[in-house]
Amino acid sequence: MFDTIISGGRYFDGTGAPSDIKSIAIKDGIIVKVTSEPLSPELATRFIDATGKWVMPGFIDTHTHYDAELLVSPSLSESVRHGVTTVLVGSCSLSMVCSDYEDASDIFTRVETVPRDKVLPILQQTKSWSSPAQWVEYVSGLPLGPNVVSLLGHSDLRTSVMGLSRATDADVIPSEAEMAKMERLLTEALECGFLGLSTMRLTWDKVDGDREWSKSLPSTYAAWREISRLSNILRRYGRVHQGAPNAATPLRIFDYIKETLGWFRKPLKTTLISRMDLKGSPYINFLTKFASSTANLLRGNFRWQVLPTPFTVYADGIDVVFFEEFGAGELALDLKTKVERDALLKDENYRRDFRKFYGEKLSPRVWHRDFGDAIILGCPDKTLEGRDFESVANERGIHVVDLFLDLVVQYGTDLRWYTTVANHRPEVLKKLIKDKDSLITFSDAGAHIRNMAFYNLPLRLLKLAYENQQSDFLSIEQAVWRVTGDQADWFGIDAGKIREGDRADVLVINPDGLSQNLEAVCWAEMENFDLKRLVNRNPGLVEHVLINGRFAVDNENLSSDLGKETGYGSFLPATGA
């Protein structure tokens, strides 16, 4: 007897090999049989007729920020419902492993826009660990929904060794004893299965709390020689460096390129955040392509992270991270209270500076600085909803920056709007996705709860492939591979394939469901946070999700046992750890 048979579906094994109509049998969490022959329903406790459906490995999400949510809502159901069976935490230099509870909260909450008053109490109540091995032991005891893999965050590591104040002081260089301790902790992390280290150079990611408010993340203060020393350990273990260059100094990408090169040494696996077709800086595409091609030509091992969908950003008032990239926006975001902000926004000298920055179109930037391409989604003045800021400004006969600041002063965060900053040209986006130097990831699941994370990112790639089957875009098999086996092989994860002997992390999806709008968003409860967040909902698409052979999603319904005493997933150490 088998536990489960999934019969007659179009079977994708996760390697990119041609798909075919197959039946698979599962026993004790393992794929024990893959066959073209029909299997009798009598041979299994559970039989699923998958005729007309697609059967594939569970998706791997290699860029999330579930670090805090994992501790109180380990089901991570927002990802599981979309077919994600393995998630990676510890991205962007932010893990919650080595530093104390308040430091871990303060380097995480403002950057990832999850309220500090929610995250800090969680860490106060749960954080009993202070080393990578202790974190693995704790997480392994949680009733996990998906499997979990992790990077060690450099900001977390640096803060634990130097203290938050010294770690965010540009004049302080870690002592040799402090560097040795960082190296010991990183080595411990790699020994117990962490996939690698994440660092950050983007200075607009800021610290929360009262102690070091509005300083950039600790990782941004490190000299490159510090990062290089830690990279040597990663290289020795064959693990991954995930980095994020500073958008204001794009040529510093070549610091990472130099580090990945494999001449006379082992290449360093390096993945950077993120390659996009930016509206405001389209020329960056040529630089990013040159960087990755050069790196891999010179025996590096380099991948850009690519989001396979338009990058649409939602904002409440002036609270949006890309305003940090220019001085006037940064000044406003550095102020905590509405009273302070309103006084600044009303000041004519400030407005003059804001208009000046808004008018600059040639400097490197993420936001294209065009309020005419920003739509008002919600406002107490309902007559403004659905309109762009520029048309309203023209109607009132004022500069669009003055209109925006007036509305922020009047309505604060009740003024909700959105804009698409990148990946707006379908043909260019398809080229980014097809590039062999890309990883299809960067969902940010678990973060930016009022902005938008891309919980259904793998499904968006499948939709794109499904709609372009008659073109030279990715085949369905290649698209499945890019979000399963390709991720697993590059990061070194035992996941992403469903051949005989593989773990049974399996999806059954209805391809007819790909016809719906996968970019649509709605509000849903964030479990155990007493908050609502923007999510995706795609009925009629993901029918079954099995994690380690157990039904986490059954007939589109989340299991009532998900996140309960017996977990579905487990901590997956890096292969070879």
Coordinates of C-alpha atoms in Angstrom, one line a residue:
M1 CA 0.0 0.0 0.0
F2 CA 1.0 3.6 -0.7
D3 CA 0.0 6.6 1.3
T4 CA -0.9 8.7 -1.8
I5 CA -1.2 8.1 -5.5
I6 CA -1.5 11.1 -7.8
S7 CA -2.6 9.7 -11.1
G8 CA -2.6 10.8 -14.7
G9 CA -1.3 14.3 -14.4
R10 CA 1.2 16.1 -16.6
Y11 CA 4.4 15.4 -14.6
F12 CA 7.3 17.8 -14.3
D13 CA 10.3 16.4 -12.3
G14 CA 11.9 19.8 -11.6
T15 CA 15.0 19.2 -13.8
G16 CA 13.7 20.9 -16.9
A17 CA 13.3 17.5 -18.6
P18 CA 10.3 17.0 -21.0
S19 CA 7.0 16.6 -19.2
D20 CA 4.8 13.6 -19.7
I21 CA 1.6 12.0 -18.4
K22 CA 2.7 10.0 -15.3
S23 CA 1.4 8.7 -12.0
I24 CA 3.4 9.0 -8.8
A25 CA 3.1 7.1 -5.6
I26 CA 4.2 8.4 -2.2
K27 CA 5.1 6.4 0.9
D28 CA 6.4 7.7 4.2
G29 CA 7.1 11.2 2.7
I30 CA 9.1 9.9 -0.2
I31 CA 8.4 9.5 -4.0
V32 CA 8.6 5.7 -4.3
K33 CA 7.2 5.3 -7.8
V34 CA 6.9 7.3 -11.0
T35 CA 5.3 5.4 -13.8
S36 CA 3.5 5.8 -17.1
E37 CA 1.4 2.8 -16.2
P38 CA -2.0 3.4 -14.4
L39 CA -2.0 2.7 -10.7
S40 CA -5.1 1.3 -9.0
P41 CA -6.9 3.5 -6.5
E42 CA -6.9 0.4 -4.2
L43 CA -3.2 0.6 -3.8
A44 CA -3.3 3.9 -1.7
T45 CA -4.9 5.4 1.3
R46 CA -5.5 8.5 -0.8
F47 CA -6.0 8.6 -4.6
I48 CA -6.0 11.8 -6.6
D49 CA -7.1 11.8 -10.2
A50 CA -4.9 14.6 -11.7
T51 CA -6.1 14.2 -15.3
G52 CA -5.8 17.6 -17.0
K53 CA -3.7 19.0 -14.1
W54 CA 0.0 19.7 -13.6
V55 CA 2.0 17.8 -11.0
M56 CA 5.3 19.3 -10.1
P57 CA 7.8 19.8 -7.2
G58 CA 6.9 22.3 -4.5
F59 CA 8.2 25.8 -5.2
I60 CA 11.3 27.2 -3.4
D61 CA 11.2 30.8 -2.3
T62 CA 14.8 32.0 -1.8
H63 CA 14.1 35.5 -0.7
T64 CA 11.7 36.0 2.2
H65 CA 11.6 37.9 5.5
Y66 CA 9.6 35.5 7.6
D67 CA 12.2 35.7 10.4
A68 CA 9.8 37.1 13.0
E69 CA 6.6 35.5 11.7
L70 CA 8.2 32.1 11.8
L71 CA 8.4 32.3 15.6
V72 CA 4.7 32.7 16.2
S73 CA 3.0 31.6 13.0
P74 CA 5.3 28.8 11.7
S75 CA 2.6 27.6 9.3
L76 CA 3.7 30.4 6.9
S77 CA 0.4 29.7 5.2
E78 CA 0.5 32.8 2.9
S79 CA 3.3 31.1 1.0
V80 CA 2.1 27.5 1.4
R81 CA -1.3 28.3 -0.2
H82 CA 0.5 29.3 -3.4
G83 CA 2.6 26.1 -3.6
V84 CA 5.7 27.2 -1.8
T85 CA 7.1 24.2 0.2
T86 CA 10.6 25.6 1.1
V87 CA 11.4 29.2 2.2
L88 CA 14.7 30.9 2.8
V89 CA 15.0 33.4 5.7
G90 CA 17.9 35.7 6.8
S91 CA 18.0 37.8 3.6
C92 CA 19.3 41.4 3.2
S93 CA 21.7 41.1 6.2
L94 CA 18.7 40.6 8.5
S95 CA 18.5 37.4 10.6
M96 CA 17.4 37.0 14.2
V97 CA 20.1 34.6 15.2
C98 CA 23.0 36.1 17.1
S99 CA 22.0 39.6 18.3
D100 CA 19.8 40.2 21.4
Y101 CA 16.1 40.6 21.1
E102 CA 15.9 44.4 20.9
D103 CA 18.8 44.7 18.5
A104 CA 17.3 42.0 16.3
S105 CA 14.0 43.9 16.3
D106 CA 15.4 47.3 15.6
I107 CA 17.5 46.2 12.6
F108 CA 14.5 44.4 11.1
T109 CA 11.2 46.3 11.6
R110 CA 11.7 49.6 9.9
V111 CA 13.4 48.1 6.8
E112 CA 10.8 45.4 6.4
T113 CA 7.9 47.6 7.5
V114 CA 6.5 45.2 10.1
P115 CA 5.6 47.3 13.2
R116 CA 8.1 47.3 16.0
D117 CA 5.4 47.1 18.6
K118 CA 4.5 43.7 17.2
V119 CA 7.9 42.2 16.6
L120 CA 9.7 43.3 19.8
P121 CA 7.3 41.5 22.1
I122 CA 7.6 38.3 20.0
L123 CA 11.4 38.3 20.4
Q124 CA 11.2 39.2 24.1
Q125 CA 9.0 36.2 24.7
T126 CA 10.7 33.7 22.5
K127 CA 14.4 34.5 22.0
S128 CA 16.3 32.0 24.1
W129 CA 19.1 31.5 21.5
S130 CA 22.2 33.6 20.7
S131 CA 24.1 31.3 18.3
P132 CA 23.5 29.7 15.0
A133 CA 23.4 26.2 16.5
Q134 CA 20.9 27.2 19.1
W135 CA 18.7 28.9 16.5
V136 CA 18.7 25.7 14.4
E137 CA 17.7 23.7 17.5
Y138 CA 14.9 26.1 18.3
V139 CA 13.5 26.3 14.7
S140 CA 13.7 22.6 14.3
G141 CA 11.3 22.2 17.3
L142 CA 8.6 24.5 15.7
P143 CA 5.6 23.0 13.9
L144 CA 6.8 24.3 10.5
G145 CA 4.5 24.6 7.5
P146 CA 7.1 24.7 4.7
N147 CA 10.7 23.5 5.0
V148 CA 13.1 26.3 6.1
V149 CA 16.6 27.2 5.0
S150 CA 18.5 30.2 6.2
L151 CA 21.3 32.7 5.6
L152 CA 23.1 34.4 8.4
G153 CA 22.6 38.1 8.3
H154 CA 25.7 40.3 8.4
S155 CA 23.9 43.1 10.3
D156 CA 22.8 40.6 12.9
L157 CA 26.3 39.1 13.1
R158 CA 28.0 42.5 13.3
T159 CA 25.6 43.8 15.9
S160 CA 26.0 40.8 18.1
V161 CA 29.8 41.2 18.2
M162 CA 30.2 45.0 18.3
G163 CA 26.9 46.2 19.8
L164 CA 24.4 48.2 17.8
S165 CA 26.0 51.6 18.6
R166 CA 29.5 50.7 17.5
A167 CA 28.2 48.6 14.6
T168 CA 26.5 51.7 13.2
D169 CA 29.4 54.1 13.7
A170 CA 31.3 54.9 10.6
D171 CA 34.5 55.7 12.6
V172 CA 34.6 52.4 14.3
I173 CA 36.5 49.5 12.8
P174 CA 36.1 46.0 14.4
S175 CA 39.1 44.9 16.3
E176 CA 40.9 41.7 15.4
A177 CA 39.3 39.9 18.3
E178 CA 35.9 41.1 17.0
M179 CA 36.6 40.0 13.5
A180 CA 37.8 36.6 14.8
K181 CA 34.5 36.2 16.7
M182 CA 32.5 37.1 13.6
E183 CA 34.4 34.4 11.7
R184 CA 33.8 31.8 14.4
L185 CA 30.0 32.5 14.4
L186 CA 29.8 32.4 10.6
T187 CA 31.8 29.1 10.6
E188 CA 29.4 27.7 13.2
A189 CA 26.5 28.7 11.1
L190 CA 27.9 27.0 8.0
E191 CA 28.8 23.9 10.0
C192 CA 25.2 23.5 11.2
G193 CA 23.7 24.0 7.7
F194 CA 23.2 27.7 7.0
L195 CA 23.3 28.3 3.2
G196 CA 25.7 31.3 3.5
L197 CA 25.8 35.0 4.5
S198 CA 23.7 38.0 3.5
T199 CA 25.1 41.5 3.4
M200 CA 23.7 45.0 2.6
R201 CA 25.2 48.1 1.1
L202 CA 22.0 50.0 0.4
T203 CA 22.1 52.9 2.8
W204 CA 18.5 53.8 2.7
D205 CA 17.6 50.7 4.8
K206 CA 17.4 52.2 8.3
V207 CA 17.4 51.2 12.0
D208 CA 14.3 51.4 14.1
G209 CA 13.9 52.1 17.9
D210 CA 15.0 54.9 20.1
R211 CA 18.7 54.2 20.5
E212 CA 20.1 54.4 16.9
W213 CA 17.1 55.6 15.1
S214 CA 17.5 56.3 11.3
K215 CA 21.1 55.1 11.0
S216 CA 21.7 52.8 8.1
L217 CA 21.9 49.1 8.7
P218 CA 25.1 47.8 10.4
S219 CA 26.2 45.9 7.3
T220 CA 26.5 49.2 5.4
Y221 CA 29.2 50.5 7.8
A222 CA 31.5 47.5 7.1
A223 CA 34.7 48.1 5.0
W224 CA 34.9 45.8 2.1
R225 CA 37.9 44.0 3.7
E226 CA 35.6 42.9 6.4
I227 CA 33.1 41.4 3.9
S228 CA 36.0 39.9 2.0
R229 CA 37.3 38.1 5.1
L230 CA 33.9 36.6 5.7
S231 CA 33.6 35.7 2.0
N232 CA 36.8 33.6 2.3
I233 CA 35.0 31.4 4.7
L234 CA 31.9 31.1 2.4
R235 CA 34.3 30.2 -0.5
R236 CA 35.9 27.5 1.6
Y237 CA 32.6 25.9 2.4
G238 CA 31.1 26.4 -1.1
R239 CA 28.3 28.5 0.3
V240 CA 26.4 31.6 -0.9
H241 CA 27.0 35.3 -0.5
Q242 CA 23.7 37.2 -1.0
G243 CA 24.3 41.0 -1.4
A244 CA 22.6 44.2 -2.2
P245 CA 24.7 47.0 -3.8
N246 CA 24.0 50.7 -3.1
A247 CA 21.8 52.0 -5.9
A248 CA 23.4 55.4 -5.6
T249 CA 26.9 54.0 -6.5
P250 CA 26.1 51.3 -9.2
L251 CA 29.8 50.8 -10.1
R252 CA 30.4 49.3 -6.7
I253 CA 28.8 46.2 -8.2
F254 CA 32.3 45.3 -9.2
D255 CA 33.3 44.8 -5.6
Y256 CA 31.1 41.7 -5.7
I257 CA 32.3 40.7 -9.1
K258 CA 35.9 40.7 -7.9
E259 CA 34.9 38.6 -5.0
T260 CA 33.2 35.9 -7.0
L261 CA 36.0 35.3 -9.5
G262 CA 37.5 31.9 -9.6
W263 CA 41.0 32.5 -11.0
F264 CA 43.5 30.5 -8.8
R265 CA 40.8 29.9 -6.2
K266 CA 37.4 28.5 -5.7
P267 CA 34.6 30.7 -7.1
L268 CA 32.3 32.3 -4.6
K269 CA 28.6 31.8 -5.2
T270 CA 27.2 35.3 -5.3
T271 CA 23.6 36.5 -5.8
L272 CA 22.7 40.2 -5.9
I273 CA 19.4 42.1 -5.3
S274 CA 18.1 42.8 -7.8
R275 CA 18.1 43.1 -11.6
M276 CA 15.1 45.1 -12.8
D277 CA 14.0 47.1 -15.8
L278 CA 13.8 50.4 -13.9
K279 CA 11.6 53.2 -15.4
G280 CA 13.9 55.8 -14.0
S281 CA 17.2 54.2 -14.9
P282 CA 16.8 51.9 -17.9
Y283 CA 20.5 52.1 -18.7
I284 CA 21.3 50.2 -15.6
N285 CA 20.3 47.1 -17.5
F286 CA 23.4 47.3 -19.6
L287 CA 25.6 47.6 -16.5
T288 CA 24.0 44.7 -14.8
K289 CA 24.2 42.5 -17.8
F290 CA 27.9 43.4 -18.4
A291 CA 28.6 42.7 -14.7
S292 CA 27.1 39.2 -14.7
S293 CA 28.5 38.2 -18.0
T294 CA 32.0 39.4 -17.1
A295 CA 31.8 37.6 -13.7
N296 CA 30.8 34.3 -15.1
L297 CA 33.2 34.6 -18.1
L298 CA 36.0 35.0 -15.7
R299 CA 35.1 31.8 -13.8
G300 CA 32.8 33.4 -11.2
N301 CA 29.5 32.0 -10.0
F302 CA 27.2 34.9 -10.1
R303 CA 23.4 35.3 -10.4
W304 CA 21.1 38.3 -10.3
Q305 CA 17.8 38.0 -8.5
V306 CA 15.0 38.8 -11.0
L307 CA 11.3 39.4 -10.1
P308 CA 9.2 37.9 -12.9
T309 CA 6.4 40.5 -12.7
P310 CA 5.9 44.3 -12.7
F311 CA 7.3 45.9 -9.5
T312 CA 4.4 47.8 -8.2
V313 CA 4.8 49.7 -4.9
Y314 CA 2.0 50.9 -2.6
A315 CA 2.4 53.8 -0.2
D316 CA 0.7 55.5 2.7
G317 CA 1.4 59.2 2.5
I318 CA 5.1 59.8 2.3
D319 CA 6.0 56.5 3.9
V320 CA 7.7 54.7 1.0
V321 CA 11.3 53.5 1.1
F322 CA 12.4 54.9 -2.3
F323 CA 12.0 58.4 -0.9
E324 CA 15.1 57.6 1.1
E325 CA 17.2 57.8 -2.1
F326 CA 17.1 61.6 -2.2
G327 CA 17.8 64.1 0.6
A328 CA 14.4 65.8 0.9
G329 CA 12.6 62.4 1.2
E330 CA 15.2 61.1 3.6
L331 CA 14.7 64.2 5.8
A332 CA 11.0 63.6 6.1
L333 CA 11.3 59.9 6.8
D334 CA 13.9 60.5 9.5
L335 CA 11.2 62.4 11.6
K336 CA 9.0 60.1 13.7
T337 CA 5.9 62.2 14.5
K338 CA 3.3 63.6 12.2
V339 CA 3.7 67.0 13.9
E340 CA 7.4 67.2 13.1
R341 CA 6.8 66.0 9.5
D342 CA 4.0 68.4 8.8
A343 CA 6.1 71.3 10.0
L344 CA 8.9 70.2 7.6
L345 CA 6.5 69.6 4.7
K346 CA 5.0 73.0 5.0
D347 CA 8.4 74.8 4.9
E348 CA 9.0 76.6 1.6
N349 CA 12.7 76.0 1.6
Y350 CA 12.1 72.2 2.1
R351 CA 9.6 72.3 -0.7
R352 CA 12.1 74.0 -3.0
D353 CA 14.6 71.2 -2.3
F354 CA 12.0 68.5 -2.9
R355 CA 11.1 70.1 -6.2
K356 CA 14.8 70.2 -7.1
F357 CA 15.3 66.5 -6.4
Y358 CA 12.1 65.6 -8.1
G359 CA 13.3 67.4 -11.3
E360 CA 16.6 65.5 -11.5
K361 CA 16.2 62.8 -14.0
L362 CA 19.8 61.7 -14.8
S363 CA 21.2 60.5 -11.4
P364 CA 21.0 56.8 -10.6
R365 CA 17.6 56.1 -9.0
V366 CA 14.9 53.5 -8.3
W367 CA 11.9 55.8 -8.4
H368 CA 11.4 57.5 -11.7
R369 CA 10.2 60.7 -10.0
D370 CA 6.9 61.0 -11.9
F371 CA 3.8 61.7 -9.8
G372 CA 1.9 61.6 -13.1
D373 CA 2.6 57.9 -13.0
A374 CA 1.2 57.4 -9.5
I375 CA -2.5 56.7 -8.9
I376 CA -4.4 57.7 -5.8
L377 CA -5.9 54.5 -4.4
G378 CA -7.6 55.8 -1.2
C379 CA -8.2 59.2 0.2
P380 CA -10.8 60.9 2.5
D381 CA -11.6 63.1 -0.5
K382 CA -13.2 60.4 -2.6
T383 CA -13.1 62.6 -5.7
L384 CA -9.4 62.1 -5.9
E385 CA -9.5 58.3 -6.0
G386 CA -8.4 56.7 -9.2
R387 CA -6.7 59.9 -10.4
D388 CA -2.9 60.6 -10.8
F389 CA -1.3 63.4 -8.8
E390 CA -0.2 65.4 -11.9
S391 CA -3.7 65.7 -13.4
V392 CA -5.0 67.0 -10.0
A393 CA -2.1 69.4 -9.7
N394 CA -2.8 70.8 -13.2
E395 CA -6.4 71.2 -12.4
R396 CA -5.5 73.2 -9.3
G397 CA -2.8 75.2 -11.0
I398 CA 0.1 74.2 -8.7
H399 CA 3.3 72.2 -8.9
V400 CA 2.7 68.4 -8.5
V401 CA 5.2 68.2 -5.6
D402 CA 3.3 71.0 -3.8
L403 CA 0.1 69.1 -4.4
F404 CA 1.5 65.8 -3.0
L405 CA 3.0 67.5 0.1
D406 CA -0.3 69.4 0.7
L407 CA -2.2 66.1 0.6
V408 CA 0.2 64.4 2.9
V409 CA -0.1 67.2 5.4
Q410 CA -3.9 67.1 5.1
Y411 CA -4.5 63.4 5.1
G412 CA -1.3 61.8 6.4
T413 CA -1.3 58.0 5.9
D414 CA -4.9 58.0 4.9
L415 CA -3.6 59.1 1.5
R416 CA -2.9 55.7 -0.2
W417 CA -1.4 55.5 -3.7
Y418 CA 0.6 53.2 -5.9
T419 CA 3.1 53.3 -8.8
T420 CA 5.0 50.7 -10.9
V421 CA 8.7 51.5 -10.8
A422 CA 10.1 48.6 -12.8
N423 CA 9.5 45.6 -15.0
H424 CA 6.8 47.5 -16.9
R425 CA 7.9 46.4 -20.4
P426 CA 6.9 42.8 -21.1
E427 CA 9.5 42.1 -23.7
V428 CA 12.4 43.4 -21.7
L429 CA 11.1 41.5 -18.6
K430 CA 11.1 38.3 -20.6
K431 CA 14.7 38.9 -21.6
L432 CA 15.7 39.4 -17.9
I433 CA 13.9 36.2 -17.0
K434 CA 15.5 34.1 -19.7
D435 CA 19.0 35.3 -18.9
K436 CA 21.0 32.3 -17.7
D437 CA 22.7 34.6 -15.1
S438 CA 19.4 35.1 -13.2
L439 CA 17.6 33.5 -10.3
I440 CA 13.8 33.9 -10.3
T441 CA 13.3 35.1 -6.8
F442 CA 12.9 38.2 -4.7
S443 CA 9.3 37.8 -3.4
D444 CA 10.0 39.5 0.0
A445 CA 7.3 37.3 1.5
G446 CA 6.6 38.3 5.1
A447 CA 7.7 41.9 4.7
H448 CA 6.2 45.2 3.6
I449 CA 2.8 44.2 4.8
R450 CA 1.0 47.4 3.6
N451 CA 3.2 47.7 0.5
M452 CA 3.2 44.3 -1.2
A453 CA 5.2 41.1 -1.2
F454 CA 4.9 38.7 -4.0
Y455 CA 3.6 35.5 -2.3
N456 CA 2.6 33.9 -5.6
L457 CA 5.8 34.8 -7.5
P458 CA 6.4 31.3 -8.9
L459 CA 2.8 31.1 -10.3
R460 CA 3.4 34.5 -12.1
L461 CA 6.3 32.9 -13.9
L462 CA 4.2 29.9 -14.9
K463 CA 1.5 32.2 -16.2
L464 CA 4.0 34.1 -18.3
A465 CA 5.4 30.8 -19.8
Y466 CA 1.8 29.5 -20.3
E467 CA 0.8 32.6 -22.2
N468 CA 3.9 32.6 -24.4
Q469 CA 4.1 28.9 -25.4
Q470 CA 4.2 29.8 -29.1
S471 CA 7.1 32.2 -28.7
D472 CA 10.8 31.7 -27.9
F473 CA 10.2 32.3 -24.2
L474 CA 10.7 29.6 -21.6
S475 CA 8.9 26.3 -22.0
I476 CA 6.6 25.2 -19.2
E477 CA 9.3 22.7 -18.2
Q478 CA 12.0 25.4 -18.0
A479 CA 9.7 27.7 -16.0
V480 CA 9.0 25.0 -13.5
W481 CA 12.7 24.2 -13.2
R482 CA 13.6 27.9 -12.6
V483 CA 11.5 28.0 -9.4
T484 CA 12.3 24.5 -8.2
G485 CA 15.4 22.5 -9.2
D486 CA 17.4 25.4 -10.4
Q487 CA 17.0 27.2 -7.1
A488 CA 17.8 24.0 -5.2
D489 CA 20.9 23.1 -7.1
W490 CA 22.4 26.6 -7.0
F491 CA 21.8 27.3 -3.3
G492 CA 22.6 23.7 -2.3
I493 CA 19.2 22.6 -1.0
D494 CA 17.9 19.0 -1.0
A495 CA 14.6 20.0 -2.6
G496 CA 13.0 21.0 -5.9
K497 CA 12.7 17.6 -7.6
I498 CA 10.2 14.8 -7.5
R499 CA 11.9 11.7 -8.9
E500 CA 11.9 8.3 -7.3
G501 CA 13.7 8.6 -3.9
D502 CA 13.1 12.3 -3.6
R503 CA 11.2 13.9 -0.7
A504 CA 7.5 14.3 -1.5
D505 CA 7.1 18.1 -1.7
V506 CA 4.5 18.0 -4.5
L507 CA 2.0 20.4 -6.1
V508 CA -1.1 19.7 -8.1
I509 CA -2.3 22.8 -10.0
N510 CA -5.0 23.5 -12.5
P511 CA -3.5 25.3 -15.5
D512 CA -6.9 26.8 -16.3
G513 CA -6.5 28.9 -13.2
L514 CA -3.5 30.7 -14.7
S515 CA -5.9 32.8 -16.8
Q516 CA -6.9 35.0 -13.8
N517 CA -5.1 38.2 -12.8
L518 CA -2.3 37.0 -10.6
E519 CA -1.3 40.6 -9.8
A520 CA -4.5 41.4 -8.0
V521 CA -4.2 42.1 -4.3
C522 CA -6.5 42.0 -1.3
W523 CA -6.3 42.3 2.5
A524 CA -6.1 39.3 4.9
E525 CA -5.3 38.7 8.5
M526 CA -1.7 38.3 9.5
E527 CA -1.9 35.4 11.9
N528 CA -1.0 36.2 15.5
F529 CA 0.0 39.8 14.7
D530 CA -3.4 41.4 15.0
L531 CA -2.8 43.1 11.6
K532 CA -4.0 42.9 8.1
R533 CA -1.7 42.8 5.1
L534 CA -1.7 42.8 1.4
V535 CA -1.8 39.3 -0.1
N536 CA -2.7 37.4 -3.2
R537 CA -5.6 35.1 -3.6
N538 CA -5.9 32.8 -6.7
P539 CA -8.9 30.4 -6.5
G540 CA -9.0 27.5 -8.8
L541 CA -5.3 27.2 -9.3
V542 CA -3.3 25.5 -6.6
E543 CA -5.4 22.4 -5.7
H544 CA -3.1 20.3 -3.5
V545 CA 0.2 21.0 -1.7
L546 CA 2.1 18.1 -0.1
I547 CA 5.0 18.8 2.2
N548 CA 7.0 15.7 3.2
G549 CA 4.1 13.7 1.8
R550 CA 1.4 15.3 4.0
F551 CA -1.4 17.4 2.6
A552 CA -0.8 21.0 3.7
V553 CA -3.4 22.2 1.1
D554 CA -6.1 19.8 0.1
N555 CA -8.7 20.7 -2.6
E556 CA -7.5 24.4 -2.2
N557 CA -8.1 24.3 1.6
L558 CA -5.3 24.8 4.1
S559 CA -5.0 21.9 6.5
S560 CA -6.5 22.6 9.9
D561 CA -3.3 21.0 11.3
L562 CA -1.0 23.5 9.6
G563 CA 1.1 25.2 12.2
K564 CA -0.1 22.9 15.0
E565 CA 1.9 20.5 17.2
T566 CA 3.3 18.2 14.4
G567 CA 4.9 20.2 11.7
Y568 CA 4.9 19.5 8.0
G569 CA 8.3 20.9 7.0
S570 CA 11.7 20.8 8.7
F571 CA 14.9 22.8 8.8
L572 CA 16.9 21.7 5.7
P573 CA 20.7 22.0 6.1
A574 CA 22.8 22.9 3.1
T575 CA 23.8 19.9 1.1
G576 CA 27.1 18.7 2.5
A577 CA 26.8 20.4 5.8

